[in-house]
Short mmCIF file of C-alpha atoms and ligand atoms in Angstrom, two decimals:
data_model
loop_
_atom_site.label_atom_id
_atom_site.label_comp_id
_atom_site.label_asym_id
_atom_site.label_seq_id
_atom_site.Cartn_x
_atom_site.Cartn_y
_atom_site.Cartn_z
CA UNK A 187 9.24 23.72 5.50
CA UNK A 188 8.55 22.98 1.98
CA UNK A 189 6.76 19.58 1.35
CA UNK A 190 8.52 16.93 -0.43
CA UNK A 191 7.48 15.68 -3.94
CA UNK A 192 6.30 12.41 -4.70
CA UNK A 193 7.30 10.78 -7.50
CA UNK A 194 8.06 6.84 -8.93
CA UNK A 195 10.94 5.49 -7.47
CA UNK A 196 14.32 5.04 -9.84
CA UNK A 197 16.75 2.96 -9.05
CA UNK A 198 19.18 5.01 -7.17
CA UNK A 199 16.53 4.93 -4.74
CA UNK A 200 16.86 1.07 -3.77
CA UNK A 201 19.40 1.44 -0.50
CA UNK A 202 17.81 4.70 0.64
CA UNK A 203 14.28 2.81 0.28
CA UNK A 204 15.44 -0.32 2.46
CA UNK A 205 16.82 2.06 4.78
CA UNK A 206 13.80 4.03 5.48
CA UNK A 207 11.88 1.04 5.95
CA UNK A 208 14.46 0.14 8.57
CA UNK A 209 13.76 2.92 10.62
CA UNK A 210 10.23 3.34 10.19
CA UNK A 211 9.49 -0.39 11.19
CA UNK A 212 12.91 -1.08 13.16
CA UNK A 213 13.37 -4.35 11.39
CA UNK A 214 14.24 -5.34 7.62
CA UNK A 215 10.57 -7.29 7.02
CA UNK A 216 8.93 -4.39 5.27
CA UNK A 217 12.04 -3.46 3.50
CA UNK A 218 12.55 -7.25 1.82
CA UNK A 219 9.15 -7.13 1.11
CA UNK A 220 9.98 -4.26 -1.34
CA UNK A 221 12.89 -5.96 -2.57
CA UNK A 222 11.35 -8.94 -3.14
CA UNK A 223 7.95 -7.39 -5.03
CA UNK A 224 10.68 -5.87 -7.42
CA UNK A 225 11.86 -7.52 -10.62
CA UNK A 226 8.32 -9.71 -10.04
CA UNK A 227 5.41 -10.07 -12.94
CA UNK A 228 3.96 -8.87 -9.11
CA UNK A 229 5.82 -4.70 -9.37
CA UNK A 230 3.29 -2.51 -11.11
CA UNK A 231 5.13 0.22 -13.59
CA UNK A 232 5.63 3.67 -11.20
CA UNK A 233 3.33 1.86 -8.41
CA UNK A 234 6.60 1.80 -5.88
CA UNK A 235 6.51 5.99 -4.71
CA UNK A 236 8.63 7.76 -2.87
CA UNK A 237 8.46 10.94 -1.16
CA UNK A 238 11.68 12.95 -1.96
CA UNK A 239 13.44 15.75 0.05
CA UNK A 240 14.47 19.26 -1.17
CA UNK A 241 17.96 18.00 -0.52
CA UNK A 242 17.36 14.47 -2.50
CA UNK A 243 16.74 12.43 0.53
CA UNK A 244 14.44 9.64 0.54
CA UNK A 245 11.84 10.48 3.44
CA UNK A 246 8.52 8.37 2.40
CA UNK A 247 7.84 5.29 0.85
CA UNK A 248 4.47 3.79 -0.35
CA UNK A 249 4.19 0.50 -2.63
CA UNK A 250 1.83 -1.12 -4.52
CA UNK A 251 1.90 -4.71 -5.64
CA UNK A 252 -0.53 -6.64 -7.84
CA UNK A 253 -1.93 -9.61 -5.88
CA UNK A 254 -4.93 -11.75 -6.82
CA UNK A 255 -8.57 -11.93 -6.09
CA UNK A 256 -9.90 -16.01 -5.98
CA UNK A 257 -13.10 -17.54 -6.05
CA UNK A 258 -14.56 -20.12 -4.02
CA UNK A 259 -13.16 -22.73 -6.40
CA UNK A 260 -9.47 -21.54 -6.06
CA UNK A 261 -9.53 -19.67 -9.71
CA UNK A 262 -8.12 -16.39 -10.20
CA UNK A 263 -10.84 -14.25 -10.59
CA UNK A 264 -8.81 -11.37 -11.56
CA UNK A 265 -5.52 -9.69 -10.01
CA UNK A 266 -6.20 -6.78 -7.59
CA UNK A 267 -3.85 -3.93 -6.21
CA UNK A 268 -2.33 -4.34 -2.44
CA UNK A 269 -1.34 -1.36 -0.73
CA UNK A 270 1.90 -1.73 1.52
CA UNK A 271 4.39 -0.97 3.00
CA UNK A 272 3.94 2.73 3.40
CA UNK A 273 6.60 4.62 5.89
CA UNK A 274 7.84 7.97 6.78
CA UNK A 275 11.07 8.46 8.51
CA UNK A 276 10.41 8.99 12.51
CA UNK A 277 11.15 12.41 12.83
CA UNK A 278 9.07 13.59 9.48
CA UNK A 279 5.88 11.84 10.89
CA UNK A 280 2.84 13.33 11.37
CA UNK A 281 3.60 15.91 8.93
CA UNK A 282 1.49 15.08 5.88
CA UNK A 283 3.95 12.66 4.03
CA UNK A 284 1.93 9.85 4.43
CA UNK A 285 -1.06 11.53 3.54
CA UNK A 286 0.38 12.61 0.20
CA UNK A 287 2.16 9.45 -0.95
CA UNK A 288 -1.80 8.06 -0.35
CA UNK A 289 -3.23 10.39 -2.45
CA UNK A 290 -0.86 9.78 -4.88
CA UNK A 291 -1.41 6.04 -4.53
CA UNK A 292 -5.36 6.74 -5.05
CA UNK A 293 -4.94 8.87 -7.66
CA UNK A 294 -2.39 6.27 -9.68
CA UNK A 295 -5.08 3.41 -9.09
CA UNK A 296 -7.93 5.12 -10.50
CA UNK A 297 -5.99 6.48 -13.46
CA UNK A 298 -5.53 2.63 -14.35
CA UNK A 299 -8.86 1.68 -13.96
CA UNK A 300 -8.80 -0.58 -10.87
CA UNK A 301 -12.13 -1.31 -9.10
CA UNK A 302 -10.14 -1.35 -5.10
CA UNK A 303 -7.11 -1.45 -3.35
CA UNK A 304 -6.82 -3.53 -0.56
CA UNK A 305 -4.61 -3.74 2.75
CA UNK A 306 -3.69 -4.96 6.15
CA UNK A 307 -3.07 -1.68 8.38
CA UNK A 308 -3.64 0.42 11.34
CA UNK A 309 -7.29 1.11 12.03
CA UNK A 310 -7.14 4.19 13.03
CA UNK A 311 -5.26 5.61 9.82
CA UNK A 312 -6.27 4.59 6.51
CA UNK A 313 -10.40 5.32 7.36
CA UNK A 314 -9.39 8.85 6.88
CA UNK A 315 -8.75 8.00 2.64
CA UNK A 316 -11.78 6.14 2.64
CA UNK A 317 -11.14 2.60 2.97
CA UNK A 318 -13.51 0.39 4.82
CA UNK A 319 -13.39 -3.33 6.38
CA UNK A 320 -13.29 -5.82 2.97
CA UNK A 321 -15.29 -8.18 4.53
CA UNK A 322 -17.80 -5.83 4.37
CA UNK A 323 -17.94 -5.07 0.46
CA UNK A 324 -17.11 -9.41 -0.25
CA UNK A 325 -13.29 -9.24 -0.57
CA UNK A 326 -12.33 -11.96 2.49
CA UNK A 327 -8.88 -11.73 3.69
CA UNK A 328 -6.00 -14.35 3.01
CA UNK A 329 -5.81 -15.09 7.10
CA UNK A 330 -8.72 -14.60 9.77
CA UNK A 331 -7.30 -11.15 10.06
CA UNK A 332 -9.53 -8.54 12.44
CA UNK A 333 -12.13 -7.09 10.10
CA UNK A 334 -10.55 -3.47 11.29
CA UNK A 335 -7.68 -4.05 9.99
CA UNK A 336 -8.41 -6.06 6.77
CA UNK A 337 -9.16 -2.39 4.70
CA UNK A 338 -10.40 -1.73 1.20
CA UNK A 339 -10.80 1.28 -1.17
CA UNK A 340 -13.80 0.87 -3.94
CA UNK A 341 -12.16 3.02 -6.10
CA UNK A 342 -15.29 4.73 -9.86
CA UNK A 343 -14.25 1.20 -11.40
CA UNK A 344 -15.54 -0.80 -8.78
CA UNK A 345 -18.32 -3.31 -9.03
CA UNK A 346 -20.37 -4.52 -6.69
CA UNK A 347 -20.53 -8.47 -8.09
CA UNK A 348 -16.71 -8.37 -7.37
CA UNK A 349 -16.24 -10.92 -4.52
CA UNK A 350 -13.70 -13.31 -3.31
CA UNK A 351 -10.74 -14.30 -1.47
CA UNK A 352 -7.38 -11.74 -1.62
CA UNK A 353 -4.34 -13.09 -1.93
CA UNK A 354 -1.15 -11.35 -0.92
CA UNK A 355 2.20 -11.30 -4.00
CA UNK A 356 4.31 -14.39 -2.29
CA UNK A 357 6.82 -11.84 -0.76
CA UNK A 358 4.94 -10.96 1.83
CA UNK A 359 5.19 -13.02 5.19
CA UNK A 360 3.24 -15.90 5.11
C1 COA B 542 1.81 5.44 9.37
C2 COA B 542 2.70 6.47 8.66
C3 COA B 542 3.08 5.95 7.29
C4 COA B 542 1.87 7.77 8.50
O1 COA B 542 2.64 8.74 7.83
P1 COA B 542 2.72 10.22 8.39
O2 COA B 542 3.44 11.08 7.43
O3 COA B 542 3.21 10.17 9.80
O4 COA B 542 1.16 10.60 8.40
P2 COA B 542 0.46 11.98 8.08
O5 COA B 542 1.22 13.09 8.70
O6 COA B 542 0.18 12.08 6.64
O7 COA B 542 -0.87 11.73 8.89
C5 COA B 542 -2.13 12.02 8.43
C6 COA B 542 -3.04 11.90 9.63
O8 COA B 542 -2.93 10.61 10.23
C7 COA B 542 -2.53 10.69 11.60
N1 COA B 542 -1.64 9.58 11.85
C8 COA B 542 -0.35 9.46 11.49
N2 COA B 542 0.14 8.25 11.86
C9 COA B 542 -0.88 7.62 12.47
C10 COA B 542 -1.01 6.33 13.06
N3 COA B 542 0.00 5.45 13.14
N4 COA B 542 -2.20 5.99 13.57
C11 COA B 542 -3.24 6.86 13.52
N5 COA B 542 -3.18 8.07 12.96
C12 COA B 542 -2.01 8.45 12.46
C13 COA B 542 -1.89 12.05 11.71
O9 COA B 542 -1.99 12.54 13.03
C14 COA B 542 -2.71 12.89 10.74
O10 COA B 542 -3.95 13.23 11.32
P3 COA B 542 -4.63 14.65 11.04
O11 COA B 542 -4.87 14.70 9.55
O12 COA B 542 -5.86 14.59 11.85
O13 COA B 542 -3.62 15.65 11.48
C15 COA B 542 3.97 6.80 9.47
O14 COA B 542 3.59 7.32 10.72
C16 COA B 542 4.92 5.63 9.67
O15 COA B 542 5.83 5.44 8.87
N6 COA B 542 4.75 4.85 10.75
C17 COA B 542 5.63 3.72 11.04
C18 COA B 542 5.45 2.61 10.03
C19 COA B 542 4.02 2.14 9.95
O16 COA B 542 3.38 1.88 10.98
N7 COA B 542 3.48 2.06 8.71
C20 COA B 542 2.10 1.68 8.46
C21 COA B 542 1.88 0.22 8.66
S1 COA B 542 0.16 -0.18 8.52
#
């Protein structure tokens, strides 16, 4: 079966993006996190990617948002790419979708320079593209989330004085 194609979403996309979120996470969380990122200073130009069918269907959906990095004094240090939600429709898992709309999420955040990206996520997945426990490399998580599932990617721009405190765009579930 040929692979589908990633590419930005447009905005035909929007239903067939909620929907897939739908059945991926069998709720609308995920989904109204997407909505909500979009139209925000928080949506990052072609940083919302879906994976498209040979047919046109929507089948995989990755996005990245722009939250913030703070120092111990509450400043922004600087803001800092979050990766999430990503989701494949149920019966396309485990066939490489994923995989490729995280390359292409990689790929997009190193093109624009940024040092990490950052997420809260399955430990057993997102090792496998090289992201480690934040705590680790100084980036603290906004809640006393597990350390194995509080993930970061030093991407070439990465340096290693930057340290702080993540903080998620205000869609996301507080
Ligand atoms: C997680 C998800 C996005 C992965 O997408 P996918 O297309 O199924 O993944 P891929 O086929 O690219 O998988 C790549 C590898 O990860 C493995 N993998 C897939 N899902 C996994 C999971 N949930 N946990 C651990 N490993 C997983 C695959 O077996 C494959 O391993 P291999 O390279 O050794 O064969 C998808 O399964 C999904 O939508 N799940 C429901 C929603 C969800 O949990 N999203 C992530 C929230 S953190």
């Amino acid at each position: 079966m040929p692979q589908p194609t990633i590419r930005p979403e447009a905005s035909a996309d929007e239903a067939g993006i909620r929907a897939l979120n739908e059945a991926a996470f069998r709720g609308n969380v995920e989904g109204g996190i997407v909505d909500g990122i979009r139209g925000t200073d928080r949506w990052i130009p072609d940083g919302s990617l879906v994976a498209e069918d040979t047919d046109g269907a929507v089948v995989g959906h990755l996005l990245l948002s722009e939250g913030d990095l703070v120092g111990i004094d509450g400043a922004v240090i600087r803001r800092i790419w979050m990766l999430g939600p990503v989701a494949v429709l149920p019966d396309r898992q485990r066939k490489g979708i994923g995989r490729a709309l995280m390359r292409a999420a990689i790929e997009l955040a190193t093109d624009r320079g940024q040092p990490l990206i950052c997420l809260l996520g399955h430990a057993d997945y997102y090792p496998r593209f090289g992201f480690e426990p934040a705590r680790g490399i100084g980036i603290e998580p906004p809640r006393p989330w597990r350390d194995a599932n509080w993930m970061a990617l030093r991407l070439p721009a990465w340096e290693p004085g930057l340290r702080g405190t993540a903080r998620f765009p205000p869609a996301f579930p507080g």
